[in-house]
Amino acid sequence: MGAAEWAPLLGVLLTCIAAIFGYRQSERHRERELANEIAAARRPTLNVIGGAIASQEGTKLYVEEFQRLIHAIDRLTAAFSVSAEAQTAGSERWRKTVDELERIRRAMEDVASAAERIRREERAEREGH
Amino acid sequence: MKTYALEMMLATLMVTCGLTLVWQGDTFAMAHYGMMRHYIDERPGGGFLMLIGIVRWYAIIRNGGSGYRPLLRIGGCCIGCGFWLTLAITVEATLLLATKTLTGPPLLLAVAGTAAIFEIYAATKGAADANREDSLGLRAARSKVGRNGSC
């Protein structure tokens, strides 16, 4: 095989290897950015919720809902950090990660519904008095 | 490093090389293109290079917002790298066969070799854009949420 035959093949091969490398680097970078965004959003969100809870101090139900929300956010952060590994481990772990995220999202929706129910009950109590 | 300017330069080089080949006269008549002459005709080869360069221009200028353009950029980098590496290696090999000694590398080896290296680098950035835009559809295929549209 002459130089003019293997030279273009070598060029294409090297470029494909570089492209695969660039693709995977970008994927890992994206996952890290997502995890950092969630971690960065977590602190202000918890501060706001903590402030709201503090004003309702002594109401056990609020504290329980707050704890559920914290657990949900922690699991969401962990799921995103796992997903980068999951993609390299195979599609089965990725599917489990997505399922976990769906469960967390449903848990957060339950928390939001519970908070709304509590607000309606309080409003009804105030209007009753 | 912003690679769009780099990719534009490499694409423009392909177009100008293609134009040079297509132009009147016999570019490959020079002795050090002896090996290239065996494998590529000037006019069709030049036309092909110009076409690839123009497609790369389009993919770079209209980048973003659509999934397939990063793939065009990566394909252009593959062909570009193959071309520059062929140019660098065949010219050097021709000179070596003709003189039987390494009298000194030609400037073309430095220019084409450098262009080949930068094509490889540009391919990594094209692939990063392909990942960001999910050009291969892998993220959509893996995500059950994306398929069900429930988020």
PDB file of C-alpha atoms in Angstrom:
ATOM      1  CA  MET A   1       0.000   0.000   0.000  1.00  0.00           C
ATOM      2  CA  GLY A   2       1.536   3.272  -1.125  1.00  0.00           C
ATOM      3  CA  ALA A   3       1.848   6.466   0.864  1.00  0.00           C
ATOM      4  CA  ALA A   4      -0.997   8.087  -1.078  1.00  0.00           C
ATOM      5  CA  GLU A   5      -3.314   5.243   0.015  1.00  0.00           C
ATOM      6  CA  TRP A   6      -2.614   5.079   3.703  1.00  0.00           C
ATOM      7  CA  ALA A   7      -2.083   8.838   4.238  1.00  0.00           C
ATOM      8  CA  PRO A   8      -5.750   9.850   3.721  1.00  0.00           C
ATOM      9  CA  LEU A   9      -6.945   6.838   5.730  1.00  0.00           C
ATOM     10  CA  LEU A  10      -4.592   7.790   8.544  1.00  0.00           C
ATOM     11  CA  GLY A  11      -5.883  11.364   8.425  1.00  0.00           C
ATOM     12  CA  VAL A  12      -9.522  10.251   8.588  1.00  0.00           C
ATOM     13  CA  LEU A  13      -8.767   7.787  11.393  1.00  0.00           C
ATOM     14  CA  LEU A  14      -6.934  10.377  13.518  1.00  0.00           C
ATOM     15  CA  THR A  15      -9.728  12.913  12.985  1.00  0.00           C
ATOM     16  CA  CYS A  16     -12.427  10.391  13.948  1.00  0.00           C
ATOM     17  CA  ILE A  17     -10.551   9.509  17.129  1.00  0.00           C
ATOM     18  CA  ALA A  18     -10.230  13.223  17.951  1.00  0.00           C
ATOM     19  CA  ALA A  19     -13.956  13.753  17.282  1.00  0.00           C
ATOM     20  CA  ILE A  20     -14.944  10.884  19.606  1.00  0.00           C
ATOM     21  CA  PHE A  21     -12.654  12.305  22.268  1.00  0.00           C
ATOM     22  CA  GLY A  22     -14.138  15.793  21.851  1.00  0.00           C
ATOM     23  CA  TYR A  23     -17.699  14.412  22.018  1.00  0.00           C
ATOM     24  CA  ARG A  24     -17.100  12.542  25.271  1.00  0.00           C
ATOM     25  CA  GLN A  25     -15.239  15.468  26.831  1.00  0.00           C
ATOM     26  CA  SER A  26     -18.173  17.733  26.037  1.00  0.00           C
ATOM     27  CA  GLU A  27     -20.628  15.239  27.577  1.00  0.00           C
ATOM     28  CA  ARG A  28     -18.644  15.061  30.824  1.00  0.00           C
ATOM     29  CA  HIS A  29     -18.339  18.846  30.908  1.00  0.00           C
ATOM     30  CA  ARG A  30     -22.113  19.215  30.431  1.00  0.00           C
ATOM     31  CA  GLU A  31     -22.881  16.833  33.292  1.00  0.00           C
ATOM     32  CA  ARG A  32     -20.490  18.680  35.597  1.00  0.00           C
ATOM     33  CA  GLU A  33     -22.108  21.996  34.688  1.00  0.00           C
ATOM     34  CA  LEU A  34     -25.583  20.591  35.428  1.00  0.00           C
ATOM     35  CA  ALA A  35     -24.473  19.233  38.786  1.00  0.00           C
ATOM     36  CA  ASN A  36     -22.859  22.581  39.658  1.00  0.00           C
ATOM     37  CA  GLU A  37     -26.005  24.490  38.647  1.00  0.00           C
ATOM     38  CA  ILE A  38     -28.164  22.288  40.846  1.00  0.00           C
ATOM     39  CA  ALA A  39     -25.749  22.615  43.747  1.00  0.00           C
ATOM     40  CA  ALA A  40     -25.638  26.402  43.249  1.00  0.00           C
ATOM     41  CA  ALA A  41     -29.453  26.629  43.085  1.00  0.00           C
ATOM     42  CA  ARG A  42     -29.878  24.418  46.121  1.00  0.00           C
ATOM     43  CA  ARG A  43     -28.472  26.862  48.664  1.00  0.00           C
ATOM     44  CA  PRO A  44     -30.666  29.907  47.844  1.00  0.00           C
ATOM     45  CA  THR A  45     -33.728  27.643  47.450  1.00  0.00           C
ATOM     46  CA  LEU A  46     -33.179  26.100  50.863  1.00  0.00           C
ATOM     47  CA  ASN A  47     -32.617  29.545  52.385  1.00  0.00           C
ATOM     48  CA  VAL A  48     -35.952  30.772  50.999  1.00  0.00           C
ATOM     49  CA  ILE A  49     -37.758  27.671  52.177  1.00  0.00           C
ATOM     50  CA  GLY A  50     -35.963  27.816  55.523  1.00  0.00           C
ATOM     51  CA  GLY A  51     -37.134  31.404  55.968  1.00  0.00           C
ATOM     52  CA  ALA A  52     -40.712  30.436  55.169  1.00  0.00           C
ATOM     53  CA  ILE A  53     -40.567  27.514  57.571  1.00  0.00           C
ATOM     54  CA  ALA A  54     -39.037  29.611  60.335  1.00  0.00           C
ATOM     55  CA  SER A  55     -42.058  31.914  60.192  1.00  0.00           C
ATOM     56  CA  GLN A  56     -44.263  28.860  60.728  1.00  0.00           C
ATOM     57  CA  GLU A  57     -42.142  27.541  63.574  1.00  0.00           C
ATOM     58  CA  GLY A  58     -43.855  24.864  65.592  1.00  0.00           C
ATOM     59  CA  THR A  59     -45.943  23.559  62.708  1.00  0.00           C
ATOM     60  CA  LYS A  60     -44.772  19.953  62.435  1.00  0.00           C
ATOM     61  CA  LEU A  61     -46.411  19.376  59.052  1.00  0.00           C
ATOM     62  CA  TYR A  62     -44.369  22.131  57.398  1.00  0.00           C
ATOM     63  CA  VAL A  63     -41.151  20.684  58.789  1.00  0.00           C
ATOM     64  CA  GLU A  64     -41.936  17.247  57.368  1.00  0.00           C
ATOM     65  CA  GLU A  65     -42.661  18.671  53.915  1.00  0.00           C
ATOM     66  CA  PHE A  66     -39.438  20.688  54.090  1.00  0.00           C
ATOM     67  CA  GLN A  67     -37.439  17.573  54.894  1.00  0.00           C
ATOM     68  CA  ARG A  68     -38.988  15.693  51.979  1.00  0.00           C
ATOM     69  CA  LEU A  69     -37.995  18.535  49.657  1.00  0.00           C
ATOM     70  CA  ILE A  70     -34.399  18.518  50.939  1.00  0.00           C
ATOM     71  CA  HIS A  71     -34.146  14.764  50.406  1.00  0.00           C
ATOM     72  CA  ALA A  72     -35.544  15.145  46.890  1.00  0.00           C
ATOM     73  CA  ILE A  73     -33.001  17.848  45.999  1.00  0.00           C
ATOM     74  CA  ASP A  74     -30.150  15.764  47.422  1.00  0.00           C
ATOM     75  CA  ARG A  75     -31.207  12.773  45.353  1.00  0.00           C
ATOM     76  CA  LEU A  76     -31.499  14.937  42.230  1.00  0.00           C
ATOM     77  CA  THR A  77     -27.953  16.238  42.743  1.00  0.00           C
ATOM     78  CA  ALA A  78     -26.640  12.705  43.271  1.00  0.00           C
ATOM     79  CA  ALA A  79     -28.500  11.428  40.184  1.00  0.00           C
ATOM     80  CA  PHE A  80     -26.876  14.020  37.946  1.00  0.00           C
ATOM     81  CA  SER A  81     -23.425  13.204  39.292  1.00  0.00           C
ATOM     82  CA  VAL A  82     -24.071   9.509  38.644  1.00  0.00           C
ATOM     83  CA  SER A  83     -25.379  10.064  35.111  1.00  0.00           C
ATOM     84  CA  ALA A  84     -21.923  10.840  33.735  1.00  0.00           C
ATOM     85  CA  GLU A  85     -20.751   7.424  34.902  1.00  0.00           C
ATOM     86  CA  ALA A  86     -23.988   5.840  33.759  1.00  0.00           C
ATOM     87  CA  GLN A  87     -23.479   6.898  30.174  1.00  0.00           C
ATOM     88  CA  THR A  88     -20.120   5.226  30.006  1.00  0.00           C
ATOM     89  CA  ALA A  89     -21.419   2.148  31.852  1.00  0.00           C
ATOM     90  CA  GLY A  90     -24.211   1.544  29.384  1.00  0.00           C
ATOM     91  CA  SER A  91     -27.777   2.360  28.606  1.00  0.00           C
ATOM     92  CA  GLU A  92     -29.269   0.268  31.462  1.00  0.00           C
ATOM     93  CA  ARG A  93     -27.808   2.510  34.173  1.00  0.00           C
ATOM     94  CA  TRP A  94     -28.797   5.569  32.177  1.00  0.00           C
ATOM     95  CA  ARG A  95     -32.401   4.347  32.091  1.00  0.00           C
ATOM     96  CA  LYS A  96     -32.318   3.778  35.847  1.00  0.00           C
ATOM     97  CA  THR A  97     -30.995   7.303  36.328  1.00  0.00           C
ATOM     98  CA  VAL A  98     -33.818   8.745  34.228  1.00  0.00           C
ATOM     99  CA  ASP A  99     -36.372   6.666  36.194  1.00  0.00           C
ATOM    100  CA  GLU A 100     -34.899   7.998  39.432  1.00  0.00           C
ATOM    101  CA  LEU A 101     -35.207  11.558  38.161  1.00  0.00           C
ATOM    102  CA  GLU A 102     -38.876  10.941  37.313  1.00  0.00           C
ATOM    103  CA  ARG A 103     -39.553   9.607  40.811  1.00  0.00           C
ATOM    104  CA  ILE A 104     -37.872  12.645  42.319  1.00  0.00           C
ATOM    105  CA  ARG A 105     -39.890  14.961  40.118  1.00  0.00           C
ATOM    106  CA  ARG A 106     -43.139  13.252  41.214  1.00  0.00           C
ATOM    107  CA  ALA A 107     -42.028  13.548  44.852  1.00  0.00           C
ATOM    108  CA  MET A 108     -41.441  17.286  44.392  1.00  0.00           C
ATOM    109  CA  GLU A 109     -44.854  17.638  42.760  1.00  0.00           C
ATOM    110  CA  ASP A 110     -46.398  15.887  45.792  1.00  0.00           C
ATOM    111  CA  VAL A 111     -44.609  18.358  48.076  1.00  0.00           C
ATOM    112  CA  ALA A 112     -45.877  21.302  46.050  1.00  0.00           C
ATOM    113  CA  SER A 113     -49.454  19.900  46.150  1.00  0.00           C
ATOM    114  CA  ALA A 114     -49.209  19.380  49.909  1.00  0.00           C
ATOM    115  CA  ALA A 115     -47.965  22.955  50.424  1.00  0.00           C
ATOM    116  CA  GLU A 116     -50.854  24.292  48.317  1.00  0.00           C
ATOM    117  CA  ARG A 117     -53.359  22.207  50.305  1.00  0.00           C
ATOM    118  CA  ILE A 118     -51.967  23.587  53.558  1.00  0.00           C
ATOM    119  CA  ARG A 119     -52.217  27.167  52.276  1.00  0.00           C
ATOM    120  CA  ARG A 120     -55.860  26.598  51.267  1.00  0.00           C
ATOM    121  CA  GLU A 121     -56.667  25.134  54.681  1.00  0.00           C
ATOM    122  CA  GLU A 122     -55.033  28.082  56.427  1.00  0.00           C
ATOM    123  CA  ARG A 123     -56.910  30.548  54.232  1.00  0.00           C
ATOM    124  CA  ALA A 124     -60.158  28.722  54.970  1.00  0.00           C
ATOM    125  CA  GLU A 125     -59.385  28.878  58.712  1.00  0.00           C
ATOM    126  CA  ARG A 126     -58.666  32.620  58.553  1.00  0.00           C
ATOM    127  CA  GLU A 127     -61.852  33.290  56.602  1.00  0.00           C
ATOM    128  CA  GLY A 128     -63.784  31.075  59.057  1.00  0.00           C
ATOM    129  CA  HIS A 129     -62.559  33.244  61.936  1.00  0.00           C
TER     130      HIS A 129
ATOM    131  CA  MET B   1      -9.454  29.142  21.296  1.00  0.00           C
ATOM    132  CA  LYS B   2     -12.408  30.043  19.087  1.00  0.00           C
ATOM    133  CA  THR B   3     -12.208  27.521  16.319  1.00  0.00           C
ATOM    134  CA  TYR B   4     -14.711  29.027  13.885  1.00  0.00           C
ATOM    135  CA  ALA B   5     -12.033  31.335  12.452  1.00  0.00           C
ATOM    136  CA  LEU B   6      -9.607  28.406  12.314  1.00  0.00           C
ATOM    137  CA  GLU B   7     -12.140  26.220  10.517  1.00  0.00           C
ATOM    138  CA  MET B   8     -12.970  29.045   8.096  1.00  0.00           C
ATOM    139  CA  MET B   9      -9.265  29.392   7.305  1.00  0.00           C
ATOM    140  CA  LEU B  10      -8.879  25.651   6.703  1.00  0.00           C
ATOM    141  CA  ALA B  11     -12.027  25.556   4.556  1.00  0.00           C
ATOM    142  CA  THR B  12     -10.809  28.559   2.559  1.00  0.00           C
ATOM    143  CA  LEU B  13      -7.460  26.827   2.045  1.00  0.00           C
ATOM    144  CA  MET B  14      -9.300  23.829   0.597  1.00  0.00           C
ATOM    145  CA  VAL B  15     -11.257  26.072  -1.752  1.00  0.00           C
ATOM    146  CA  THR B  16      -8.147  27.932  -2.912  1.00  0.00           C
ATOM    147  CA  CYS B  17      -6.194  24.687  -3.378  1.00  0.00           C
ATOM    148  CA  GLY B  18      -9.106  23.309  -5.382  1.00  0.00           C
ATOM    149  CA  LEU B  19      -9.245  26.488  -7.443  1.00  0.00           C
ATOM    150  CA  THR B  20      -5.514  26.232  -8.106  1.00  0.00           C
ATOM    151  CA  LEU B  21      -5.919  22.675  -9.352  1.00  0.00           C
ATOM    152  CA  VAL B  22      -8.926  23.531 -11.498  1.00  0.00           C
ATOM    153  CA  TRP B  23      -7.218  26.597 -12.990  1.00  0.00           C
ATOM    154  CA  GLN B  24      -5.572  26.451 -16.360  1.00  0.00           C
ATOM    155  CA  GLY B  25      -2.234  24.762 -16.499  1.00  0.00           C
ATOM    156  CA  ASP B  26      -0.764  21.615 -15.040  1.00  0.00           C
ATOM    157  CA  THR B  27      -0.082  22.150 -11.323  1.00  0.00           C
ATOM    158  CA  PHE B  28       0.977  18.544 -10.831  1.00  0.00           C
ATOM    159  CA  ALA B  29       3.600  18.864 -13.558  1.00  0.00           C
ATOM    160  CA  MET B  30       6.188  19.762 -10.907  1.00  0.00           C
ATOM    161  CA  ALA B  31       8.422  16.854  -9.960  1.00  0.00           C
ATOM    162  CA  HIS B  32       7.506  16.619  -6.292  1.00  0.00           C
ATOM    163  CA  TYR B  33       3.847  15.959  -7.143  1.00  0.00           C
ATOM    164  CA  GLY B  34       4.796  12.784  -8.965  1.00  0.00           C
ATOM    165  CA  MET B  35       3.098  10.477  -6.488  1.00  0.00           C
ATOM    166  CA  MET B  36      -0.059  12.603  -6.295  1.00  0.00           C
ATOM    167  CA  ARG B  37      -0.423  12.391 -10.082  1.00  0.00           C
ATOM    168  CA  HIS B  38      -0.847   8.618  -9.825  1.00  0.00           C
ATOM    169  CA  TYR B  39      -3.884   8.875  -7.569  1.00  0.00           C
ATOM    170  CA  ILE B  40      -5.710  12.088  -8.372  1.00  0.00           C
ATOM    171  CA  ASP B  41      -6.644  13.946 -11.539  1.00  0.00           C
ATOM    172  CA  GLU B  42      -6.291  17.696 -11.226  1.00  0.00           C
ATOM    173  CA  ARG B  43      -9.650  18.923 -12.453  1.00  0.00           C
ATOM    174  CA  PRO B  44     -11.973  16.406 -10.704  1.00  0.00           C
ATOM    175  CA  GLY B  45      -9.811  16.486  -7.594  1.00  0.00           C
ATOM    176  CA  GLY B  46      -9.780  20.268  -7.562  1.00  0.00           C
ATOM    177  CA  GLY B  47     -13.534  20.398  -8.051  1.00  0.00           C
ATOM    178  CA  PHE B  48     -14.044  17.969  -5.186  1.00  0.00           C
ATOM    179  CA  LEU B  49     -11.844  20.048  -2.880  1.00  0.00           C
ATOM    180  CA  MET B  50     -13.720  23.234  -3.756  1.00  0.00           C
ATOM    181  CA  LEU B  51     -17.063  21.531  -3.112  1.00  0.00           C
ATOM    182  CA  ILE B  52     -15.954  20.253   0.303  1.00  0.00           C
ATOM    183  CA  GLY B  53     -14.550  23.682   1.200  1.00  0.00           C
ATOM    184  CA  ILE B  54     -17.810  25.425   0.226  1.00  0.00           C
ATOM    185  CA  VAL B  55     -19.883  22.917   2.223  1.00  0.00           C
ATOM    186  CA  ARG B  56     -17.644  23.621   5.211  1.00  0.00           C
ATOM    187  CA  TRP B  57     -18.167  27.366   4.758  1.00  0.00           C
ATOM    188  CA  TYR B  58     -21.917  26.799   4.831  1.00  0.00           C
ATOM    189  CA  ALA B  59     -21.745  24.569   7.926  1.00  0.00           C
ATOM    190  CA  ILE B  60     -19.587  27.079   9.815  1.00  0.00           C
ATOM    191  CA  ILE B  61     -21.490  30.229   8.835  1.00  0.00           C
ATOM    192  CA  ARG B  62     -24.898  28.691   9.570  1.00  0.00           C
ATOM    193  CA  ASN B  63     -23.704  26.875  12.699  1.00  0.00           C
ATOM    194  CA  GLY B  64     -26.116  26.490  15.541  1.00  0.00           C
ATOM    195  CA  GLY B  65     -29.819  25.777  15.737  1.00  0.00           C
ATOM    196  CA  SER B  66     -29.737  22.595  13.730  1.00  0.00           C
ATOM    197  CA  GLY B  67     -28.289  19.191  14.511  1.00  0.00           C
ATOM    198  CA  TYR B  68     -26.596  18.167  11.275  1.00  0.00           C
ATOM    199  CA  ARG B  69     -24.181  21.069  10.690  1.00  0.00           C
ATOM    200  CA  PRO B  70     -21.601  19.968  13.314  1.00  0.00           C
ATOM    201  CA  LEU B  71     -21.574  16.580  11.556  1.00  0.00           C
ATOM    202  CA  LEU B  72     -20.798  18.355   8.272  1.00  0.00           C
ATOM    203  CA  ARG B  73     -17.974  20.199  10.028  1.00  0.00           C
ATOM    204  CA  ILE B  74     -16.534  16.954  11.404  1.00  0.00           C
ATOM    205  CA  GLY B  75     -16.775  15.327   7.961  1.00  0.00           C
ATOM    206  CA  GLY B  76     -15.021  18.326   6.443  1.00  0.00           C
ATOM    207  CA  CYS B  77     -12.244  18.037   9.034  1.00  0.00           C
ATOM    208  CA  CYS B  78     -11.814  14.320   8.228  1.00  0.00           C
ATOM    209  CA  ILE B  79     -11.487  14.984   4.501  1.00  0.00           C
ATOM    210  CA  GLY B  80      -9.287  18.025   5.104  1.00  0.00           C
ATOM    211  CA  CYS B  81      -6.945  16.134   7.393  1.00  0.00           C
ATOM    212  CA  GLY B  82      -6.704  13.292   4.891  1.00  0.00           C
ATOM    213  CA  PHE B  83      -5.901  15.754   2.108  1.00  0.00           C
ATOM    214  CA  TRP B  84      -3.235  17.679   4.029  1.00  0.00           C
ATOM    215  CA  LEU B  85      -1.617  14.523   5.316  1.00  0.00           C
ATOM    216  CA  THR B  86      -1.588  13.069   1.792  1.00  0.00           C
ATOM    217  CA  LEU B  87      -0.050  16.249   0.429  1.00  0.00           C
ATOM    218  CA  ALA B  88       2.596  16.353   3.155  1.00  0.00           C
ATOM    219  CA  ILE B  89       3.530  12.681   2.994  1.00  0.00           C
ATOM    220  CA  THR B  90       3.426  12.091  -0.763  1.00  0.00           C
ATOM    221  CA  VAL B  91       5.548  15.158  -1.523  1.00  0.00           C
ATOM    222  CA  GLU B  92       8.120  14.053   1.037  1.00  0.00           C
ATOM    223  CA  ALA B  93       8.025  10.466  -0.222  1.00  0.00           C
ATOM    224  CA  THR B  94       8.447  11.619  -3.830  1.00  0.00           C
ATOM    225  CA  LEU B  95      11.484  13.702  -2.948  1.00  0.00           C
ATOM    226  CA  LEU B  96      12.996  10.847  -0.979  1.00  0.00           C
ATOM    227  CA  LEU B  97      12.531   8.423  -3.879  1.00  0.00           C
ATOM    228  CA  ALA B  98      13.968  10.925  -6.331  1.00  0.00           C
ATOM    229  CA  THR B  99      17.023  11.961  -4.355  1.00  0.00           C
ATOM    230  CA  LYS B 100      17.530   8.781  -2.277  1.00  0.00           C
ATOM    231  CA  THR B 101      18.574  11.001   0.608  1.00  0.00           C
ATOM    232  CA  LEU B 102      16.785  13.365   2.946  1.00  0.00           C
ATOM    233  CA  THR B 103      18.179  16.633   1.604  1.00  0.00           C
ATOM    234  CA  GLY B 104      15.886  18.671   3.836  1.00  0.00           C
ATOM    235  CA  PRO B 105      12.171  18.859   4.368  1.00  0.00           C
ATOM    236  CA  PRO B 106      10.195  20.971   1.942  1.00  0.00           C
ATOM    237  CA  LEU B 107       8.201  23.914   3.253  1.00  0.00           C
ATOM    238  CA  LEU B 108       5.051  22.200   2.017  1.00  0.00           C
ATOM    239  CA  LEU B 109       5.603  19.498   4.642  1.00  0.00           C
ATOM    240  CA  ALA B 110       5.538  22.125   7.403  1.00  0.00           C
ATOM    241  CA  VAL B 111       2.466  23.925   6.024  1.00  0.00           C
ATOM    242  CA  ALA B 112       0.416  20.837   5.167  1.00  0.00           C
ATOM    243  CA  GLY B 113       1.456  19.012   8.326  1.00  0.00           C
ATOM    244  CA  THR B 114       0.405  21.945  10.486  1.00  0.00           C
ATOM    245  CA  ALA B 115      -2.912  22.198   8.650  1.00  0.00           C
ATOM    246  CA  ALA B 116      -3.503  18.474   9.278  1.00  0.00           C
ATOM    247  CA  ILE B 117      -2.889  18.920  13.008  1.00  0.00           C
ATOM    248  CA  PHE B 118      -5.292  21.849  13.198  1.00  0.00           C
ATOM    249  CA  GLU B 119      -7.925  19.869  11.292  1.00  0.00           C
ATOM    250  CA  ILE B 120      -7.717  17.250  14.046  1.00  0.00           C
ATOM    251  CA  TYR B 121      -8.107  19.966  16.693  1.00  0.00           C
ATOM    252  CA  ALA B 122     -11.056  21.531  14.860  1.00  0.00           C
ATOM    253  CA  ALA B 123     -12.735  18.105  14.760  1.00  0.00           C
ATOM    254  CA  THR B 124     -12.754  17.947  18.573  1.00  0.00           C
ATOM    255  CA  LYS B 125     -14.578  21.295  18.721  1.00  0.00           C
ATOM    256  CA  GLY B 126     -17.009  20.211  16.012  1.00  0.00           C
ATOM    257  CA  ALA B 127     -17.733  17.092  18.050  1.00  0.00           C
ATOM    258  CA  ALA B 128     -18.291  19.210  21.166  1.00  0.00           C
ATOM    259  CA  ASP B 129     -20.886  21.250  19.230  1.00  0.00           C
ATOM    260  CA  ALA B 130     -22.414  17.989  17.983  1.00  0.00           C
ATOM    261  CA  ASN B 131     -22.796  16.878  21.593  1.00  0.00           C
ATOM    262  CA  ARG B 132     -24.278  20.219  22.669  1.00  0.00           C
ATOM    263  CA  GLU B 133     -26.882  20.112  19.862  1.00  0.00           C
ATOM    264  CA  ASP B 134     -27.397  16.338  20.195  1.00  0.00           C
ATOM    265  CA  SER B 135     -26.660  15.939  16.477  1.00  0.00           C
ATOM    266  CA  LEU B 136     -26.550  12.144  16.701  1.00  0.00           C
ATOM    267  CA  GLY B 137     -29.860  12.005  18.605  1.00  0.00           C
ATOM    268  CA  LEU B 138     -28.284   9.863  21.330  1.00  0.00           C
ATOM    269  CA  ARG B 139     -29.573  11.978  24.212  1.00  0.00           C
ATOM    270  CA  ALA B 140     -33.122  12.002  22.869  1.00  0.00           C
ATOM    271  CA  ALA B 141     -32.996   8.232  22.302  1.00  0.00           C
ATOM    272  CA  ARG B 142     -31.687   7.562  25.825  1.00  0.00           C
ATOM    273  CA  SER B 143     -34.066   9.886  27.614  1.00  0.00           C
ATOM    274  CA  LYS B 144     -37.443   8.325  28.345  1.00  0.00           C
ATOM    275  CA  VAL B 145     -38.618  11.717  29.491  1.00  0.00           C
ATOM    276  CA  GLY B 146     -37.680  13.237  26.150  1.00  0.00           C
ATOM    277  CA  ARG B 147     -39.585  10.541  24.254  1.00  0.00           C
ATOM    278  CA  ASN B 148     -42.691  10.760  26.417  1.00  0.00           C
ATOM    279  CA  GLY B 149     -42.616  14.542  26.443  1.00  0.00           C
ATOM    280  CA  SER B 150     -43.635  14.557  30.078  1.00  0.00           C
ATOM    281  CA  CYS B 151     -41.145  17.223  31.114  1.00  0.00           C
TER     282      CYS B 151
END
